[in-house]
Amino acid sequence: MKTRIHTPALLLLTLSLTSLASGKAAAQTVLDLPAAVARALASGPDVTTSRANLQKAQANYAATAADPTSIITTKLNAKQGLESAQLNVLSTKLNVMQTVVGGYINAYETALKVDLYAAQQALNSRTLAITQAKQKAGTATALDVTKAQNTLNSTAQDLSDARAQLPILEAQLGKTLGLSGDLKLQSLPKAPALNVTLASLQNNLDTRLGNVQQAAQSVASAQLTVDVSNNDYTPARTLQDAQTALSNAQRSLQDAQKSAQNSLKDAYRSAQNAEKQVGIAAASLSANQTTLAQTQARLKAGTAAAVDVQSAQVNVQQAQLTLTQAQDALWKALAALSTASGQDLTGLVK
């Protein structure tokens, strides 16, 4: 009878715990960078709005083209509105991709820093204990102990800051992606090589950037106003004003074109530098790994202490983080170059 009474209770408790465990597991979302970008592009509010605006522009253009009473300026406005909406979809996708790349990398790198600072804290704690032992033995001074303690305190503060910052960065990324709960971010894939030339990106740049397109459309509209005002039934003052507006629009277009070219050159240079830094960081990691192997061999031979191995291990971890940061910087540089060129160079925008 006792068993019959308590078995359901135990079953309910088991089911309850199972439900809580599964709920906790469900609250964690595993993401990699391509999946994060794809999610933002598929359901993000900015991209959704740009697509809706494109549909409206397409409908307006079709209606204007089909209306026999539409005048030439109305038709031009509808055509330009459609062109702007079409380009805005792509530029919005590139901007969203850049935002997600930045947010993902910031959160991922902070998680790696938490691990690194924890390892450094363990090493610094051991170093402090060794220094204190040396002080007792008369081979270290009080100042040495103070320095070791300060180093430990500094690392502990770095660790505390990184731990506090991590959930904030993950929450910001989750908001961008429309996700709540814990995020488990996977390591980033290798960034694609910069296999395009600056000259190829400069080609037709004006047609891929929204601000330059708008300036060019202003020139076209101003030119049309001049054309329709250049007759013997329009006041001369109206034509003069239209010509002045055209000159101003042409200067604005030139300024926009020059600014776009300068931004592209800067972004391209940054991407080239970021790519070189990856190679430098990889070489540094290889050197630190060699040092670690040699230190481990020296420990076996009795010519190095265990703390030397621990220090070498932390150096390798630091070098691995530096390489990851260099690779991440290349991702960011390629994302920035994509928005500056109006062309996806990351392979993330589908």
mmCIF file of C-alpha atoms in Angstrom:
data_model
loop_
_atom_site.group_PDB
_atom_site.id
_atom_site.type_symbol
_atom_site.label_atom_id
_atom_site.label_comp_id
_atom_site.label_asym_id
_atom_site.label_seq_id
_atom_site.Cartn_x
_atom_site.Cartn_y
_atom_site.Cartn_z
ATOM 1 C CA MET A 1 0.000 0.000 0.000
ATOM 2 C CA LYS A 2 2.845 2.313 0.818
ATOM 3 C CA THR A 3 4.397 1.717 -2.538
ATOM 4 C CA ARG A 4 1.101 2.378 -4.305
ATOM 5 C CA ILE A 5 0.716 5.687 -2.512
ATOM 6 C CA HIS A 6 4.216 7.033 -3.186
ATOM 7 C CA THR A 7 4.913 5.715 -6.665
ATOM 8 C CA PRO A 8 2.711 8.333 -8.402
ATOM 9 C CA ALA A 9 4.314 11.072 -6.310
ATOM 10 C CA LEU A 10 7.764 9.878 -7.263
ATOM 11 C CA LEU A 11 6.677 9.640 -10.888
ATOM 12 C CA LEU A 12 5.312 13.201 -10.818
ATOM 13 C CA LEU A 13 8.537 14.431 -9.231
ATOM 14 C CA THR A 14 10.600 12.650 -11.881
ATOM 15 C CA LEU A 15 8.464 14.069 -14.676
ATOM 16 C CA SER A 16 8.693 17.520 -13.142
ATOM 17 C CA LEU A 17 12.472 17.389 -12.921
ATOM 18 C CA THR A 18 12.696 16.011 -16.443
ATOM 19 C CA SER A 19 10.482 18.823 -17.682
ATOM 20 C CA LEU A 20 12.611 21.434 -15.942
ATOM 21 C CA ALA A 21 15.800 19.929 -17.353
ATOM 22 C CA SER A 22 14.405 19.794 -20.873
ATOM 23 C CA GLY A 23 13.102 23.348 -20.512
ATOM 24 C CA LYS A 24 16.538 24.520 -19.448
ATOM 25 C CA ALA A 25 18.108 22.703 -22.370
ATOM 26 C CA ALA A 26 15.559 24.187 -24.754
ATOM 27 C CA ALA A 27 16.373 27.682 -23.484
ATOM 28 C CA GLN A 28 19.925 27.358 -24.819
ATOM 29 C CA THR A 29 20.363 28.038 -28.520
ATOM 30 C CA VAL A 30 23.397 26.707 -30.351
ATOM 31 C CA LEU A 31 24.510 29.029 -33.137
ATOM 32 C CA ASP A 32 27.285 29.411 -35.642
ATOM 33 C CA LEU A 33 27.991 32.599 -37.587
ATOM 34 C CA PRO A 34 26.338 31.598 -40.912
ATOM 35 C CA ALA A 35 23.192 30.465 -39.078
ATOM 36 C CA ALA A 36 23.064 33.700 -37.083
ATOM 37 C CA VAL A 37 23.319 35.845 -40.213
ATOM 38 C CA ALA A 38 20.784 33.678 -42.066
ATOM 39 C CA ARG A 39 18.313 34.071 -39.205
ATOM 40 C CA ALA A 40 18.703 37.858 -39.165
ATOM 41 C CA LEU A 41 18.267 38.071 -42.940
ATOM 42 C CA ALA A 42 15.223 35.798 -42.943
ATOM 43 C CA SER A 43 13.218 37.403 -40.166
ATOM 44 C CA GLY A 44 14.948 40.595 -39.065
ATOM 45 C CA PRO A 45 12.745 43.726 -38.938
ATOM 46 C CA ASP A 46 15.037 45.846 -41.135
ATOM 47 C CA VAL A 47 15.143 43.321 -43.969
ATOM 48 C CA THR A 48 11.418 42.644 -43.653
ATOM 49 C CA THR A 49 10.693 46.378 -43.936
ATOM 50 C CA SER A 50 12.950 46.797 -46.974
ATOM 51 C CA ARG A 51 11.192 43.913 -48.733
ATOM 52 C CA ALA A 52 7.785 45.418 -47.965
ATOM 53 C CA ASN A 53 8.946 48.773 -49.320
ATOM 54 C CA LEU A 54 10.129 47.057 -52.489
ATOM 55 C CA GLN A 55 6.698 45.492 -53.004
ATOM 56 C CA LYS A 56 5.063 48.901 -52.577
ATOM 57 C CA ALA A 57 7.498 50.486 -55.040
ATOM 58 C CA GLN A 58 6.870 47.712 -57.570
ATOM 59 C CA ALA A 59 3.115 48.185 -57.294
ATOM 60 C CA ASN A 60 3.444 51.973 -57.622
ATOM 61 C CA TYR A 61 5.682 51.655 -60.663
ATOM 62 C CA ALA A 62 3.316 49.214 -62.349
ATOM 63 C CA ALA A 63 0.312 51.435 -61.644
ATOM 64 C CA THR A 64 2.097 54.542 -62.916
ATOM 65 C CA ALA A 65 3.254 52.795 -66.074
ATOM 66 C CA ALA A 66 -0.272 51.545 -66.771
ATOM 67 C CA ASP A 67 -1.905 54.945 -66.155
ATOM 68 C CA PRO A 68 -2.198 56.859 -69.450
ATOM 69 C CA THR A 69 -2.571 60.144 -67.560
ATOM 70 C CA SER A 70 0.824 59.837 -65.826
ATOM 71 C CA ILE A 71 3.137 62.669 -66.767
ATOM 72 C CA ILE A 72 6.840 62.269 -67.392
ATOM 73 C CA THR A 73 7.950 63.524 -63.957
ATOM 74 C CA THR A 74 5.578 61.124 -62.195
ATOM 75 C CA LYS A 75 6.915 58.243 -64.249
ATOM 76 C CA LEU A 76 10.502 59.211 -63.404
ATOM 77 C CA ASN A 77 9.694 59.395 -59.699
ATOM 78 C CA ALA A 78 8.096 55.946 -59.785
ATOM 79 C CA LYS A 79 11.043 54.492 -61.681
ATOM 80 C CA GLN A 80 13.545 56.015 -59.281
ATOM 81 C CA GLY A 81 11.511 54.831 -56.295
ATOM 82 C CA LEU A 82 11.656 51.272 -57.616
ATOM 83 C CA GLU A 83 15.397 51.477 -58.248
ATOM 84 C CA SER A 84 15.992 52.818 -54.741
ATOM 85 C CA ALA A 85 13.847 50.108 -53.151
ATOM 86 C CA GLN A 86 15.656 47.383 -55.097
ATOM 87 C CA LEU A 87 19.074 48.630 -54.021
ATOM 88 C CA ASN A 88 17.876 49.194 -50.458
ATOM 89 C CA VAL A 89 17.096 45.497 -50.031
ATOM 90 C CA LEU A 90 20.696 44.560 -50.805
ATOM 91 C CA SER A 91 22.236 47.376 -48.776
ATOM 92 C CA THR A 92 20.010 46.516 -45.812
ATOM 93 C CA LYS A 93 21.106 42.887 -46.000
ATOM 94 C CA LEU A 94 24.761 43.945 -46.026
ATOM 95 C CA ASN A 95 24.247 46.290 -43.063
ATOM 96 C CA VAL A 96 22.416 43.606 -41.083
ATOM 97 C CA MET A 97 25.154 41.095 -41.885
ATOM 98 C CA GLN A 98 27.801 43.529 -40.646
ATOM 99 C CA THR A 99 25.856 44.137 -37.430
ATOM 100 C CA VAL A 100 25.465 40.406 -36.748
ATOM 101 C CA VAL A 101 29.123 39.690 -37.527
ATOM 102 C CA GLY A 102 30.221 42.387 -35.080
ATOM 103 C CA GLY A 103 27.844 41.285 -32.334
ATOM 104 C CA TYR A 104 28.657 37.601 -32.743
ATOM 105 C CA ILE A 105 32.407 38.190 -32.657
ATOM 106 C CA ASN A 106 32.235 40.470 -29.621
ATOM 107 C CA ALA A 107 30.311 37.868 -27.618
ATOM 108 C CA TYR A 108 32.427 34.931 -28.812
ATOM 109 C CA GLU A 109 35.747 36.646 -28.078
ATOM 110 C CA THR A 110 34.572 37.682 -24.629
ATOM 111 C CA ALA A 111 33.778 34.043 -23.812
ATOM 112 C CA LEU A 112 37.324 33.112 -24.855
ATOM 113 C CA LYS A 113 38.709 35.909 -22.681
ATOM 114 C CA VAL A 114 36.838 34.492 -19.688
ATOM 115 C CA ASP A 115 38.661 31.192 -20.185
ATOM 116 C CA LEU A 116 42.015 32.898 -20.711
ATOM 117 C CA TYR A 117 41.706 35.161 -17.671
ATOM 118 C CA ALA A 118 40.695 32.180 -15.526
ATOM 119 C CA ALA A 119 43.866 30.377 -16.622
ATOM 120 C CA GLN A 120 45.952 33.483 -16.004
ATOM 121 C CA GLN A 121 44.396 33.887 -12.574
ATOM 122 C CA ALA A 122 45.349 30.313 -11.680
ATOM 123 C CA LEU A 123 48.912 30.939 -12.875
ATOM 124 C CA ASN A 124 49.148 34.257 -11.021
ATOM 125 C CA SER A 125 47.836 32.636 -7.829
ATOM 126 C CA ARG A 126 50.541 30.020 -8.092
ATOM 127 C CA THR A 127 53.156 32.670 -8.807
ATOM 128 C CA LEU A 128 52.059 34.607 -5.731
ATOM 129 C CA ALA A 129 52.315 31.497 -3.554
ATOM 130 C CA ILE A 130 55.814 30.800 -4.895
ATOM 131 C CA THR A 131 56.888 34.398 -4.294
ATOM 132 C CA GLN A 132 55.544 34.287 -0.732
ATOM 133 C CA ALA A 133 57.471 31.051 -0.146
ATOM 134 C CA LYS A 134 60.604 32.686 -1.512
ATOM 135 C CA GLN A 135 60.102 35.636 0.807
ATOM 136 C CA LYS A 136 59.979 33.290 3.793
ATOM 137 C CA ALA A 137 63.155 31.663 2.537
ATOM 138 C CA GLY A 138 64.804 35.060 2.167
ATOM 139 C CA THR A 139 65.122 34.917 -1.644
ATOM 140 C CA ALA A 140 62.366 37.425 -2.443
ATOM 141 C CA THR A 141 61.401 40.789 -1.000
ATOM 142 C CA ALA A 142 58.115 42.198 0.234
ATOM 143 C CA LEU A 143 58.029 44.308 -2.933
ATOM 144 C CA ASP A 144 58.156 41.134 -5.053
ATOM 145 C CA VAL A 145 55.157 39.794 -3.141
ATOM 146 C CA THR A 146 53.295 43.071 -3.598
ATOM 147 C CA LYS A 147 53.944 43.017 -7.352
ATOM 148 C CA ALA A 148 52.738 39.415 -7.607
ATOM 149 C CA GLN A 149 49.629 40.295 -5.586
ATOM 150 C CA ASN A 150 48.920 43.316 -7.821
ATOM 151 C CA THR A 151 49.240 41.156 -10.934
ATOM 152 C CA LEU A 152 46.799 38.660 -9.474
ATOM 153 C CA ASN A 153 44.372 41.432 -8.508
ATOM 154 C CA SER A 154 44.539 42.899 -12.017
ATOM 155 C CA THR A 155 43.811 39.545 -13.646
ATOM 156 C CA ALA A 156 40.960 38.891 -11.209
ATOM 157 C CA GLN A 157 39.435 42.231 -12.178
ATOM 158 C CA ASP A 158 39.801 41.437 -15.893
ATOM 159 C CA LEU A 159 38.077 38.107 -15.299
ATOM 160 C CA SER A 160 35.276 39.728 -13.327
ATOM 161 C CA ASP A 161 34.730 42.365 -16.029
ATOM 162 C CA ALA A 162 34.672 39.773 -18.815
ATOM 163 C CA ARG A 163 32.209 37.585 -16.927
ATOM 164 C CA ALA A 164 29.943 40.578 -16.324
ATOM 165 C CA GLN A 165 30.162 41.715 -19.947
ATOM 166 C CA LEU A 166 29.488 38.331 -21.547
ATOM 167 C CA PRO A 167 25.741 38.009 -20.752
ATOM 168 C CA ILE A 168 25.203 41.604 -21.875
ATOM 169 C CA LEU A 169 26.833 40.969 -25.253
ATOM 170 C CA GLU A 170 24.942 37.697 -25.664
ATOM 171 C CA ALA A 171 21.666 39.461 -24.836
ATOM 172 C CA GLN A 172 22.412 42.164 -27.412
ATOM 173 C CA LEU A 173 23.108 39.534 -30.057
ATOM 174 C CA GLY A 174 19.980 37.639 -29.043
ATOM 175 C CA LYS A 175 17.899 40.799 -29.438
ATOM 176 C CA THR A 176 19.278 41.328 -32.937
ATOM 177 C CA LEU A 177 18.375 37.743 -33.835
ATOM 178 C CA GLY A 178 15.041 37.673 -32.010
ATOM 179 C CA LEU A 179 16.270 35.029 -29.554
ATOM 180 C CA SER A 180 16.022 34.790 -25.786
ATOM 181 C CA GLY A 181 17.810 32.539 -23.312
ATOM 182 C CA ASP A 182 21.394 31.371 -23.291
ATOM 183 C CA LEU A 183 23.377 31.371 -26.525
ATOM 184 C CA LYS A 184 26.089 28.795 -27.210
ATOM 185 C CA LEU A 185 28.265 30.296 -29.915
ATOM 186 C CA GLN A 186 30.365 28.022 -32.068
ATOM 187 C CA SER A 187 33.835 28.956 -33.270
ATOM 188 C CA LEU A 188 33.895 31.039 -36.427
ATOM 189 C CA PRO A 189 34.703 29.383 -39.739
ATOM 190 C CA LYS A 190 37.801 30.498 -41.575
ATOM 191 C CA ALA A 191 37.224 33.836 -43.237
ATOM 192 C CA PRO A 192 37.276 33.763 -47.038
ATOM 193 C CA ALA A 193 40.355 35.105 -48.773
ATOM 194 C CA LEU A 194 40.333 38.605 -50.209
ATOM 195 C CA ASN A 195 40.392 37.410 -53.806
ATOM 196 C CA VAL A 196 39.063 40.545 -55.528
ATOM 197 C CA THR A 197 41.047 43.552 -56.684
ATOM 198 C CA LEU A 198 40.322 47.124 -55.711
ATOM 199 C CA ALA A 199 39.821 47.977 -59.378
ATOM 200 C CA SER A 200 37.074 45.357 -59.750
ATOM 201 C CA LEU A 201 35.247 46.750 -56.710
ATOM 202 C CA GLN A 202 35.550 50.282 -58.048
ATOM 203 C CA ASN A 203 33.899 49.225 -61.295
ATOM 204 C CA ASN A 204 30.222 50.328 -61.321
ATOM 205 C CA LEU A 205 30.482 51.292 -57.650
ATOM 206 C CA ASP A 206 28.001 54.144 -58.156
ATOM 207 C CA THR A 207 25.216 51.721 -59.048
ATOM 208 C CA ARG A 208 25.649 49.651 -55.856
ATOM 209 C CA LEU A 209 25.570 52.362 -53.178
ATOM 210 C CA GLY A 210 22.328 53.951 -52.053
ATOM 211 C CA ASN A 211 23.654 57.432 -51.262
ATOM 212 C CA VAL A 212 25.410 57.702 -54.642
ATOM 213 C CA GLN A 213 22.307 56.383 -56.384
ATOM 214 C CA GLN A 214 20.181 59.028 -54.677
ATOM 215 C CA ALA A 215 22.606 61.754 -55.750
ATOM 216 C CA ALA A 216 22.515 60.448 -59.330
ATOM 217 C CA GLN A 217 18.714 60.384 -59.235
ATOM 218 C CA SER A 218 18.706 64.000 -58.067
ATOM 219 C CA VAL A 219 20.820 64.894 -61.091
ATOM 220 C CA ALA A 220 18.421 63.027 -63.397
ATOM 221 C CA SER A 221 15.413 64.773 -61.865
ATOM 222 C CA ALA A 222 17.107 68.175 -62.100
ATOM 223 C CA GLN A 223 18.094 67.477 -65.711
ATOM 224 C CA LEU A 224 14.493 66.608 -66.546
ATOM 225 C CA THR A 225 13.303 69.844 -64.952
ATOM 226 C CA VAL A 226 15.779 71.776 -67.105
ATOM 227 C CA ASP A 227 14.615 69.931 -70.230
ATOM 228 C CA VAL A 228 10.918 70.598 -69.651
ATOM 229 C CA SER A 229 11.651 74.240 -68.755
ATOM 230 C CA ASN A 230 13.773 74.956 -71.816
ATOM 231 C CA ASN A 231 11.084 76.306 -74.127
ATOM 232 C CA ASP A 232 9.471 79.568 -75.153
ATOM 233 C CA TYR A 233 6.421 79.240 -72.883
ATOM 234 C CA THR A 234 8.224 78.790 -69.542
ATOM 235 C CA PRO A 235 9.520 81.852 -67.691
ATOM 236 C CA ALA A 236 13.261 82.382 -68.071
ATOM 237 C CA ARG A 237 13.627 82.606 -64.310
ATOM 238 C CA THR A 238 12.220 79.083 -63.940
ATOM 239 C CA LEU A 239 14.814 77.746 -66.372
ATOM 240 C CA GLN A 240 17.618 79.590 -64.575
ATOM 241 C CA ASP A 241 16.554 78.144 -61.238
ATOM 242 C CA ALA A 242 16.388 74.666 -62.761
ATOM 243 C CA GLN A 243 19.878 75.056 -64.191
ATOM 244 C CA THR A 244 21.212 76.182 -60.805
ATOM 245 C CA ALA A 245 19.562 73.189 -59.137
ATOM 246 C CA LEU A 246 21.146 70.910 -61.741
ATOM 247 C CA SER A 247 24.615 72.360 -61.079
ATOM 248 C CA ASN A 248 24.163 71.863 -57.349
ATOM 249 C CA ALA A 249 22.974 68.291 -57.862
ATOM 250 C CA GLN A 250 25.955 67.522 -60.085
ATOM 251 C CA ARG A 251 28.359 68.830 -57.432
ATOM 252 C CA SER A 252 26.620 66.727 -54.775
ATOM 253 C CA LEU A 253 26.948 63.672 -57.006
ATOM 254 C CA GLN A 254 30.659 64.299 -57.483
ATOM 255 C CA ASP A 255 31.133 64.658 -53.727
ATOM 256 C CA ALA A 256 29.226 61.429 -53.087
ATOM 257 C CA GLN A 257 31.252 59.577 -55.708
ATOM 258 C CA LYS A 258 34.550 60.830 -54.274
ATOM 259 C CA SER A 259 33.518 59.940 -50.722
ATOM 260 C CA ALA A 260 32.432 56.459 -51.813
ATOM 261 C CA GLN A 261 35.742 55.832 -53.568
ATOM 262 C CA ASN A 262 37.736 56.988 -50.528
ATOM 263 C CA SER A 263 35.694 54.809 -48.171
ATOM 264 C CA LEU A 264 36.176 51.831 -50.469
ATOM 265 C CA LYS A 265 39.944 52.353 -50.615
ATOM 266 C CA ASP A 266 40.180 52.591 -46.818
ATOM 267 C CA ALA A 267 38.052 49.478 -46.310
ATOM 268 C CA TYR A 268 40.077 47.534 -48.870
ATOM 269 C CA ARG A 269 43.347 48.533 -47.196
ATOM 270 C CA SER A 270 41.973 47.474 -43.809
ATOM 271 C CA ALA A 271 40.991 44.077 -45.203
ATOM 272 C CA GLN A 272 44.469 43.589 -46.676
ATOM 273 C CA ASN A 273 46.089 44.457 -43.337
ATOM 274 C CA ALA A 274 43.721 42.157 -41.440
ATOM 275 C CA GLU A 275 44.608 39.284 -43.756
ATOM 276 C CA LYS A 276 48.332 39.839 -43.097
ATOM 277 C CA GLN A 277 47.765 39.912 -39.326
ATOM 278 C CA VAL A 278 46.223 36.436 -39.490
ATOM 279 C CA GLY A 279 49.484 35.075 -40.876
ATOM 280 C CA ILE A 280 51.535 36.873 -38.234
ATOM 281 C CA ALA A 281 49.326 35.580 -35.408
ATOM 282 C CA ALA A 282 49.472 32.028 -36.788
ATOM 283 C CA ALA A 283 53.277 32.168 -36.793
ATOM 284 C CA SER A 284 53.281 33.435 -33.198
ATOM 285 C CA LEU A 285 51.009 30.589 -32.092
ATOM 286 C CA SER A 286 53.305 28.051 -33.744
ATOM 287 C CA ALA A 287 56.310 29.521 -31.924
ATOM 288 C CA ASN A 288 54.517 29.387 -28.555
ATOM 289 C CA GLN A 289 53.446 25.794 -29.163
ATOM 290 C CA THR A 290 57.076 24.887 -29.863
ATOM 291 C CA THR A 291 58.144 26.612 -26.651
ATOM 292 C CA LEU A 292 55.513 24.683 -24.703
ATOM 293 C CA ALA A 293 56.726 21.363 -26.128
ATOM 294 C CA GLN A 294 60.317 22.237 -25.242
ATOM 295 C CA THR A 295 59.335 23.301 -21.711
ATOM 296 C CA GLN A 296 57.451 20.038 -21.179
ATOM 297 C CA ALA A 297 60.534 18.144 -22.324
ATOM 298 C CA ARG A 298 62.679 20.179 -19.925
ATOM 299 C CA LEU A 299 60.270 19.362 -17.087
ATOM 300 C CA LYS A 300 60.761 15.655 -17.771
ATOM 301 C CA ALA A 301 64.503 16.213 -17.845
ATOM 302 C CA GLY A 302 64.384 18.041 -14.537
ATOM 303 C CA THR A 303 65.575 21.380 -15.930
ATOM 304 C CA ALA A 304 62.226 23.208 -15.700
ATOM 305 C CA ALA A 305 59.569 23.555 -13.017
ATOM 306 C CA ALA A 306 55.887 22.739 -13.299
ATOM 307 C CA VAL A 307 55.056 26.432 -13.070
ATOM 308 C CA ASP A 308 57.182 26.998 -16.200
ATOM 309 C CA VAL A 309 54.968 24.557 -18.089
ATOM 310 C CA GLN A 310 51.853 26.244 -16.748
ATOM 311 C CA SER A 311 53.192 29.614 -17.874
ATOM 312 C CA ALA A 312 53.970 28.237 -21.341
ATOM 313 C CA GLN A 313 50.455 26.780 -21.532
ATOM 314 C CA VAL A 314 48.928 30.177 -20.738
ATOM 315 C CA ASN A 315 51.146 31.751 -23.404
ATOM 316 C CA VAL A 316 49.811 29.263 -25.947
ATOM 317 C CA GLN A 317 46.248 30.052 -24.877
ATOM 318 C CA GLN A 318 46.990 33.769 -25.249
ATOM 319 C CA ALA A 319 48.471 33.175 -28.702
ATOM 320 C CA GLN A 320 45.411 31.145 -29.687
ATOM 321 C CA LEU A 321 43.173 34.014 -28.606
ATOM 322 C CA THR A 322 45.323 36.465 -30.559
ATOM 323 C CA LEU A 323 44.987 34.308 -33.668
ATOM 324 C CA THR A 324 41.229 34.061 -33.158
ATOM 325 C CA GLN A 325 41.042 37.835 -32.765
ATOM 326 C CA ALA A 326 43.048 38.296 -35.974
ATOM 327 C CA GLN A 327 40.724 35.948 -37.846
ATOM 328 C CA ASP A 328 37.720 37.724 -36.365
ATOM 329 C CA ALA A 329 39.178 41.092 -37.370
ATOM 330 C CA LEU A 330 39.373 39.785 -40.934
ATOM 331 C CA TRP A 331 35.683 38.836 -40.777
ATOM 332 C CA LYS A 332 34.853 42.355 -39.585
ATOM 333 C CA ALA A 333 37.042 43.925 -42.257
ATOM 334 C CA LEU A 334 35.395 41.868 -45.001
ATOM 335 C CA ALA A 335 31.957 42.820 -43.657
ATOM 336 C CA ALA A 336 32.931 46.500 -43.675
ATOM 337 C CA LEU A 337 34.351 46.163 -47.191
ATOM 338 C CA SER A 338 31.103 44.541 -48.284
ATOM 339 C CA THR A 339 29.048 47.535 -47.170
ATOM 340 C CA ALA A 340 31.587 49.969 -48.646
ATOM 341 C CA SER A 341 31.525 48.196 -52.016
ATOM 342 C CA GLY A 342 27.850 47.223 -52.105
ATOM 343 C CA GLN A 343 28.908 43.648 -52.753
ATOM 344 C CA ASP A 344 28.988 40.682 -50.360
ATOM 345 C CA LEU A 345 32.552 39.481 -49.851
ATOM 346 C CA THR A 346 31.844 37.288 -46.803
ATOM 347 C CA GLY A 347 29.702 34.620 -48.449
ATOM 348 C CA LEU A 348 27.169 35.075 -45.649
ATOM 349 C CA VAL A 349 24.484 37.004 -47.540
ATOM 350 C CA LYS A 350 22.236 34.659 -49.463
#
